[in-house]
Amino acid sequence: MPSEKVLEQKKQVVAELTDRLNNSCAGIIVDYKGITVADDTKLRKELREAGVQYSVVKNTLLKIAIANTEKKGLDTVLEGTSAIATSAEDYVAAARILWKFADSHKTFAIKNGYIDNEVIGLDKIEGLSKLPSREILLATVLNAFNAPIASFARAVQAIVDKSGEAPAAEEAPAEA
């Protein structure tokens, strides 16, 4: 039987995990066995820079935390070694980074994931991993909005250049 102190620590870990799951928009559960410390350090750095929180967790504690959320079904893959990556703002960052890492490390495997409260499988995680980052998507949308305005400006400039001189602005009569 664990001591009262250990029990309190575990309750605190479960509370933090539950809070993290409830406040994240996306998350991925992975099997991290077989990777080197150097690879793990590099992966953690890349995830941290993308705003993704990554941690190794005990399966039993994660099961209890999942039971306290609306993400039912996420706990079906909790066997062996498990780590969870969650993101509070970016839906694709964790999937993109972890999928790329899993492709280059055969012992590292993605188990399951979620978006909002929907549990998703490997096919949807792979689809998410191929989406560009939020910044690139925003730049693409802004470029699409900017294109007609830029075309109009070029057309007006071409008319001005063709006529040879800029149209003269009418001057207001001077007051005496």
PDB file of C-alpha atoms in Angstrom:
ATOM      1  CA  MET A   1       0.000   0.000   0.000  1.00  0.00           C
ATOM      2  CA  PRO A   2       1.528   3.349  -1.011  1.00  0.00           C
ATOM      3  CA  SER A   3       2.184   5.920   1.635  1.00  0.00           C
ATOM      4  CA  GLU A   4      -0.028   8.970   2.049  1.00  0.00           C
ATOM      5  CA  LYS A   5       2.685  11.196   0.577  1.00  0.00           C
ATOM      6  CA  VAL A   6       2.991   9.073  -2.591  1.00  0.00           C
ATOM      7  CA  LEU A   7      -0.786   8.956  -2.927  1.00  0.00           C
ATOM      8  CA  GLU A   8      -0.980  12.758  -2.738  1.00  0.00           C
ATOM      9  CA  GLN A   9       1.718  13.098  -5.404  1.00  0.00           C
ATOM     10  CA  LYS A  10      -0.176  10.736  -7.703  1.00  0.00           C
ATOM     11  CA  LYS A  11      -3.428  12.629  -7.131  1.00  0.00           C
ATOM     12  CA  GLN A  12      -1.632  15.846  -8.034  1.00  0.00           C
ATOM     13  CA  VAL A  13      -0.215  14.291 -11.238  1.00  0.00           C
ATOM     14  CA  VAL A  14      -3.692  13.055 -12.216  1.00  0.00           C
ATOM     15  CA  ALA A  15      -5.185  16.501 -11.540  1.00  0.00           C
ATOM     16  CA  GLU A  16      -2.501  18.175 -13.682  1.00  0.00           C
ATOM     17  CA  LEU A  17      -2.988  15.652 -16.499  1.00  0.00           C
ATOM     18  CA  THR A  18      -6.764  16.095 -16.387  1.00  0.00           C
ATOM     19  CA  ASP A  19      -6.381  19.873 -16.526  1.00  0.00           C
ATOM     20  CA  ARG A  20      -3.901  19.566 -19.392  1.00  0.00           C
ATOM     21  CA  LEU A  21      -6.227  17.282 -21.365  1.00  0.00           C
ATOM     22  CA  ASN A  22      -9.232  19.539 -20.797  1.00  0.00           C
ATOM     23  CA  ASN A  23      -7.375  22.723 -21.774  1.00  0.00           C
ATOM     24  CA  SER A  24      -5.708  21.397 -24.925  1.00  0.00           C
ATOM     25  CA  CYS A  25      -7.136  21.459 -28.427  1.00  0.00           C
ATOM     26  CA  ALA A  26      -5.095  18.494 -29.657  1.00  0.00           C
ATOM     27  CA  GLY A  27      -2.948  15.716 -28.303  1.00  0.00           C
ATOM     28  CA  ILE A  28      -1.018  12.642 -29.397  1.00  0.00           C
ATOM     29  CA  ILE A  29      -0.104   9.534 -27.372  1.00  0.00           C
ATOM     30  CA  VAL A  30       3.108   7.808 -28.443  1.00  0.00           C
ATOM     31  CA  ASP A  31       5.191   4.747 -27.624  1.00  0.00           C
ATOM     32  CA  TYR A  32       8.656   6.184 -27.074  1.00  0.00           C
ATOM     33  CA  LYS A  33      10.674   3.029 -26.388  1.00  0.00           C
ATOM     34  CA  GLY A  34      13.945   2.497 -28.218  1.00  0.00           C
ATOM     35  CA  ILE A  35      14.967   6.114 -28.791  1.00  0.00           C
ATOM     36  CA  THR A  36      18.247   7.503 -27.568  1.00  0.00           C
ATOM     37  CA  VAL A  37      18.598  10.270 -25.020  1.00  0.00           C
ATOM     38  CA  ALA A  38      20.021  12.559 -27.704  1.00  0.00           C
ATOM     39  CA  ASP A  39      17.040  11.921 -29.999  1.00  0.00           C
ATOM     40  CA  ASP A  40      14.611  12.424 -27.124  1.00  0.00           C
ATOM     41  CA  THR A  41      16.274  15.702 -26.163  1.00  0.00           C
ATOM     42  CA  LYS A  42      16.115  16.918 -29.767  1.00  0.00           C
ATOM     43  CA  LEU A  43      12.436  15.901 -30.034  1.00  0.00           C
ATOM     44  CA  ARG A  44      11.527  17.623 -26.771  1.00  0.00           C
ATOM     45  CA  LYS A  45      13.290  20.819 -27.886  1.00  0.00           C
ATOM     46  CA  GLU A  46      11.419  20.877 -31.199  1.00  0.00           C
ATOM     47  CA  LEU A  47       8.082  20.256 -29.465  1.00  0.00           C
ATOM     48  CA  ARG A  48       8.772  22.931 -26.848  1.00  0.00           C
ATOM     49  CA  GLU A  49       9.619  25.489 -29.548  1.00  0.00           C
ATOM     50  CA  ALA A  50       6.282  24.707 -31.243  1.00  0.00           C
ATOM     51  CA  GLY A  51       4.370  25.253 -27.983  1.00  0.00           C
ATOM     52  CA  VAL A  52       3.650  21.559 -27.434  1.00  0.00           C
ATOM     53  CA  GLN A  53       3.873  20.095 -23.938  1.00  0.00           C
ATOM     54  CA  TYR A  54       5.394  16.586 -23.964  1.00  0.00           C
ATOM     55  CA  SER A  55       5.811  14.252 -21.028  1.00  0.00           C
ATOM     56  CA  VAL A  56       6.227  10.594 -20.202  1.00  0.00           C
ATOM     57  CA  VAL A  57       3.337   9.335 -18.086  1.00  0.00           C
ATOM     58  CA  LYS A  58       2.328   6.174 -16.266  1.00  0.00           C
ATOM     59  CA  ASN A  59      -0.500   4.407 -18.057  1.00  0.00           C
ATOM     60  CA  THR A  60      -2.600   4.011 -14.906  1.00  0.00           C
ATOM     61  CA  LEU A  61      -2.398   7.711 -14.074  1.00  0.00           C
ATOM     62  CA  LEU A  62      -3.223   8.688 -17.653  1.00  0.00           C
ATOM     63  CA  LYS A  63      -6.223   6.307 -17.662  1.00  0.00           C
ATOM     64  CA  ILE A  64      -7.592   7.981 -14.545  1.00  0.00           C
ATOM     65  CA  ALA A  65      -7.038  11.448 -16.041  1.00  0.00           C
ATOM     66  CA  ILE A  66      -8.757  10.435 -19.306  1.00  0.00           C
ATOM     67  CA  ALA A  67     -11.718   9.083 -17.325  1.00  0.00           C
ATOM     68  CA  ASN A  68     -12.143  12.593 -15.869  1.00  0.00           C
ATOM     69  CA  THR A  69     -12.487  14.122 -19.366  1.00  0.00           C
ATOM     70  CA  GLU A  70     -14.790  13.764 -22.368  1.00  0.00           C
ATOM     71  CA  LYS A  71     -12.069  11.992 -24.372  1.00  0.00           C
ATOM     72  CA  LYS A  72     -13.419   8.481 -23.817  1.00  0.00           C
ATOM     73  CA  GLY A  73     -11.720   5.821 -25.903  1.00  0.00           C
ATOM     74  CA  LEU A  74      -8.333   7.473 -25.768  1.00  0.00           C
ATOM     75  CA  ASP A  75      -7.209   5.027 -23.080  1.00  0.00           C
ATOM     76  CA  THR A  76      -7.582   1.887 -25.243  1.00  0.00           C
ATOM     77  CA  VAL A  77      -3.955   2.115 -26.408  1.00  0.00           C
ATOM     78  CA  LEU A  78      -2.325   2.539 -23.019  1.00  0.00           C
ATOM     79  CA  GLU A  79       0.046  -0.428 -22.938  1.00  0.00           C
ATOM     80  CA  GLY A  80       3.816  -0.465 -22.780  1.00  0.00           C
ATOM     81  CA  THR A  81       5.613   2.857 -22.622  1.00  0.00           C
ATOM     82  CA  SER A  82       3.509   5.975 -23.130  1.00  0.00           C
ATOM     83  CA  ALA A  83       4.155   9.670 -23.542  1.00  0.00           C
ATOM     84  CA  ILE A  84       1.637  12.379 -24.329  1.00  0.00           C
ATOM     85  CA  ALA A  85       2.086  15.562 -26.334  1.00  0.00           C
ATOM     86  CA  THR A  86      -0.598  18.238 -25.962  1.00  0.00           C
ATOM     87  CA  SER A  87      -1.073  21.632 -27.533  1.00  0.00           C
ATOM     88  CA  ALA A  88      -3.317  24.363 -26.210  1.00  0.00           C
ATOM     89  CA  GLU A  89      -3.438  26.421 -29.423  1.00  0.00           C
ATOM     90  CA  ASP A  90      -2.043  24.620 -32.480  1.00  0.00           C
ATOM     91  CA  TYR A  91      -4.040  21.669 -33.810  1.00  0.00           C
ATOM     92  CA  VAL A  92      -1.310  20.298 -36.083  1.00  0.00           C
ATOM     93  CA  ALA A  93       2.049  21.012 -34.419  1.00  0.00           C
ATOM     94  CA  ALA A  94       2.229  17.843 -32.311  1.00  0.00           C
ATOM     95  CA  ALA A  95       1.027  15.606 -35.147  1.00  0.00           C
ATOM     96  CA  ARG A  96       3.456  17.132 -37.666  1.00  0.00           C
ATOM     97  CA  ILE A  97       6.522  16.893 -35.414  1.00  0.00           C
ATOM     98  CA  LEU A  98       5.778  13.447 -33.966  1.00  0.00           C
ATOM     99  CA  TRP A  99       4.814  11.913 -37.335  1.00  0.00           C
ATOM    100  CA  LYS A 100       8.055  13.136 -38.892  1.00  0.00           C
ATOM    101  CA  PHE A 101      10.002  11.770 -35.914  1.00  0.00           C
ATOM    102  CA  ALA A 102       8.201   8.391 -36.081  1.00  0.00           C
ATOM    103  CA  ASP A 103       9.051   8.126 -39.799  1.00  0.00           C
ATOM    104  CA  SER A 104      12.749   8.447 -39.066  1.00  0.00           C
ATOM    105  CA  HIS A 105      12.784   6.243 -35.915  1.00  0.00           C
ATOM    106  CA  LYS A 106      11.275   2.806 -36.450  1.00  0.00           C
ATOM    107  CA  THR A 107      10.941   1.946 -32.729  1.00  0.00           C
ATOM    108  CA  PHE A 108       9.042   5.169 -31.961  1.00  0.00           C
ATOM    109  CA  ALA A 109       5.310   4.763 -32.690  1.00  0.00           C
ATOM    110  CA  ILE A 110       2.225   6.928 -32.576  1.00  0.00           C
ATOM    111  CA  LYS A 111      -0.602   5.190 -30.731  1.00  0.00           C
ATOM    112  CA  ASN A 112      -3.608   7.501 -30.781  1.00  0.00           C
ATOM    113  CA  GLY A 113      -4.665  11.115 -30.557  1.00  0.00           C
ATOM    114  CA  TYR A 114      -7.506  13.582 -30.188  1.00  0.00           C
ATOM    115  CA  ILE A 115      -8.764  16.888 -31.517  1.00  0.00           C
ATOM    116  CA  ASP A 116     -10.964  18.817 -29.116  1.00  0.00           C
ATOM    117  CA  ASN A 117     -12.985  15.955 -27.595  1.00  0.00           C
ATOM    118  CA  GLU A 118     -12.903  13.602 -30.595  1.00  0.00           C
ATOM    119  CA  VAL A 119     -10.540  10.645 -30.453  1.00  0.00           C
ATOM    120  CA  ILE A 120      -8.804  10.186 -33.817  1.00  0.00           C
ATOM    121  CA  GLY A 121      -6.910   7.307 -35.354  1.00  0.00           C
ATOM    122  CA  LEU A 122      -3.618   7.074 -37.182  1.00  0.00           C
ATOM    123  CA  ASP A 123      -5.134   7.991 -40.563  1.00  0.00           C
ATOM    124  CA  LYS A 124      -6.394  11.355 -39.286  1.00  0.00           C
ATOM    125  CA  ILE A 125      -3.150  11.988 -37.418  1.00  0.00           C
ATOM    126  CA  GLU A 126      -1.242  11.381 -40.648  1.00  0.00           C
ATOM    127  CA  GLY A 127      -3.560  13.818 -42.438  1.00  0.00           C
ATOM    128  CA  LEU A 128      -2.965  16.437 -39.749  1.00  0.00           C
ATOM    129  CA  SER A 129       0.779  15.920 -40.003  1.00  0.00           C
ATOM    130  CA  LYS A 130       0.696  16.910 -43.669  1.00  0.00           C
ATOM    131  CA  LEU A 131      -1.077  20.219 -43.067  1.00  0.00           C
ATOM    132  CA  PRO A 132       1.108  23.323 -43.090  1.00  0.00           C
ATOM    133  CA  SER A 133       1.625  25.320 -39.922  1.00  0.00           C
ATOM    134  CA  ARG A 134      -0.857  27.960 -38.789  1.00  0.00           C
ATOM    135  CA  GLU A 135       1.445  30.773 -39.909  1.00  0.00           C
ATOM    136  CA  ILE A 136       1.758  29.344 -43.413  1.00  0.00           C
ATOM    137  CA  LEU A 137      -2.012  28.886 -43.683  1.00  0.00           C
ATOM    138  CA  LEU A 138      -2.610  32.480 -42.567  1.00  0.00           C
ATOM    139  CA  ALA A 139      -0.026  33.759 -45.048  1.00  0.00           C
ATOM    140  CA  THR A 140      -1.726  31.815 -47.840  1.00  0.00           C
ATOM    141  CA  VAL A 141      -5.142  33.263 -46.973  1.00  0.00           C
ATOM    142  CA  LEU A 142      -3.762  36.796 -46.736  1.00  0.00           C
ATOM    143  CA  ASN A 143      -1.992  36.355 -50.060  1.00  0.00           C
ATOM    144  CA  ALA A 144      -5.292  35.282 -51.636  1.00  0.00           C
ATOM    145  CA  PHE A 145      -6.969  38.416 -50.260  1.00  0.00           C
ATOM    146  CA  ASN A 146      -4.096  40.626 -51.379  1.00  0.00           C
ATOM    147  CA  ALA A 147      -3.847  39.278 -54.960  1.00  0.00           C
ATOM    148  CA  PRO A 148      -6.863  41.146 -56.478  1.00  0.00           C
ATOM    149  CA  ILE A 149      -5.785  44.434 -54.921  1.00  0.00           C
ATOM    150  CA  ALA A 150      -2.231  44.000 -56.199  1.00  0.00           C
ATOM    151  CA  SER A 151      -3.530  43.167 -59.702  1.00  0.00           C
ATOM    152  CA  PHE A 152      -5.676  46.299 -59.698  1.00  0.00           C
ATOM    153  CA  ALA A 153      -2.721  48.431 -58.590  1.00  0.00           C
ATOM    154  CA  ARG A 154      -0.548  46.976 -61.381  1.00  0.00           C
ATOM    155  CA  ALA A 155      -3.296  47.672 -63.945  1.00  0.00           C
ATOM    156  CA  VAL A 156      -3.603  51.298 -62.839  1.00  0.00           C
ATOM    157  CA  GLN A 157       0.183  51.671 -62.924  1.00  0.00           C
ATOM    158  CA  ALA A 158       0.275  50.215 -66.457  1.00  0.00           C
ATOM    159  CA  ILE A 159      -2.290  52.779 -67.625  1.00  0.00           C
ATOM    160  CA  VAL A 160      -0.257  55.583 -66.090  1.00  0.00           C
ATOM    161  CA  ASP A 161       2.970  54.266 -67.645  1.00  0.00           C
ATOM    162  CA  LYS A 162       1.335  53.880 -71.079  1.00  0.00           C
ATOM    163  CA  SER A 163       0.013  57.441 -71.131  1.00  0.00           C
ATOM    164  CA  GLY A 164       3.486  58.719 -70.438  1.00  0.00           C
ATOM    165  CA  GLU A 165       2.708  61.012 -67.588  1.00  0.00           C
ATOM    166  CA  ALA A 166       0.733  61.012 -64.407  1.00  0.00           C
ATOM    167  CA  PRO A 167      -2.712  62.609 -64.518  1.00  0.00           C
ATOM    168  CA  ALA A 168      -2.603  66.206 -63.291  1.00  0.00           C
ATOM    169  CA  ALA A 169      -4.492  66.891 -60.120  1.00  0.00           C
ATOM    170  CA  GLU A 170      -6.797  69.869 -60.185  1.00  0.00           C
ATOM    171  CA  GLU A 171      -5.655  72.628 -57.937  1.00  0.00           C
ATOM    172  CA  ALA A 172      -8.083  74.365 -55.628  1.00  0.00           C
ATOM    173  CA  PRO A 173      -8.375  78.127 -56.195  1.00  0.00           C
ATOM    174  CA  ALA A 174      -6.241  80.115 -53.831  1.00  0.00           C
ATOM    175  CA  GLU A 175      -7.993  82.239 -51.285  1.00  0.00           C
ATOM    176  CA  ALA A 176      -7.211  85.914 -51.284  1.00  0.00           C
TER     177      ALA A 176
END
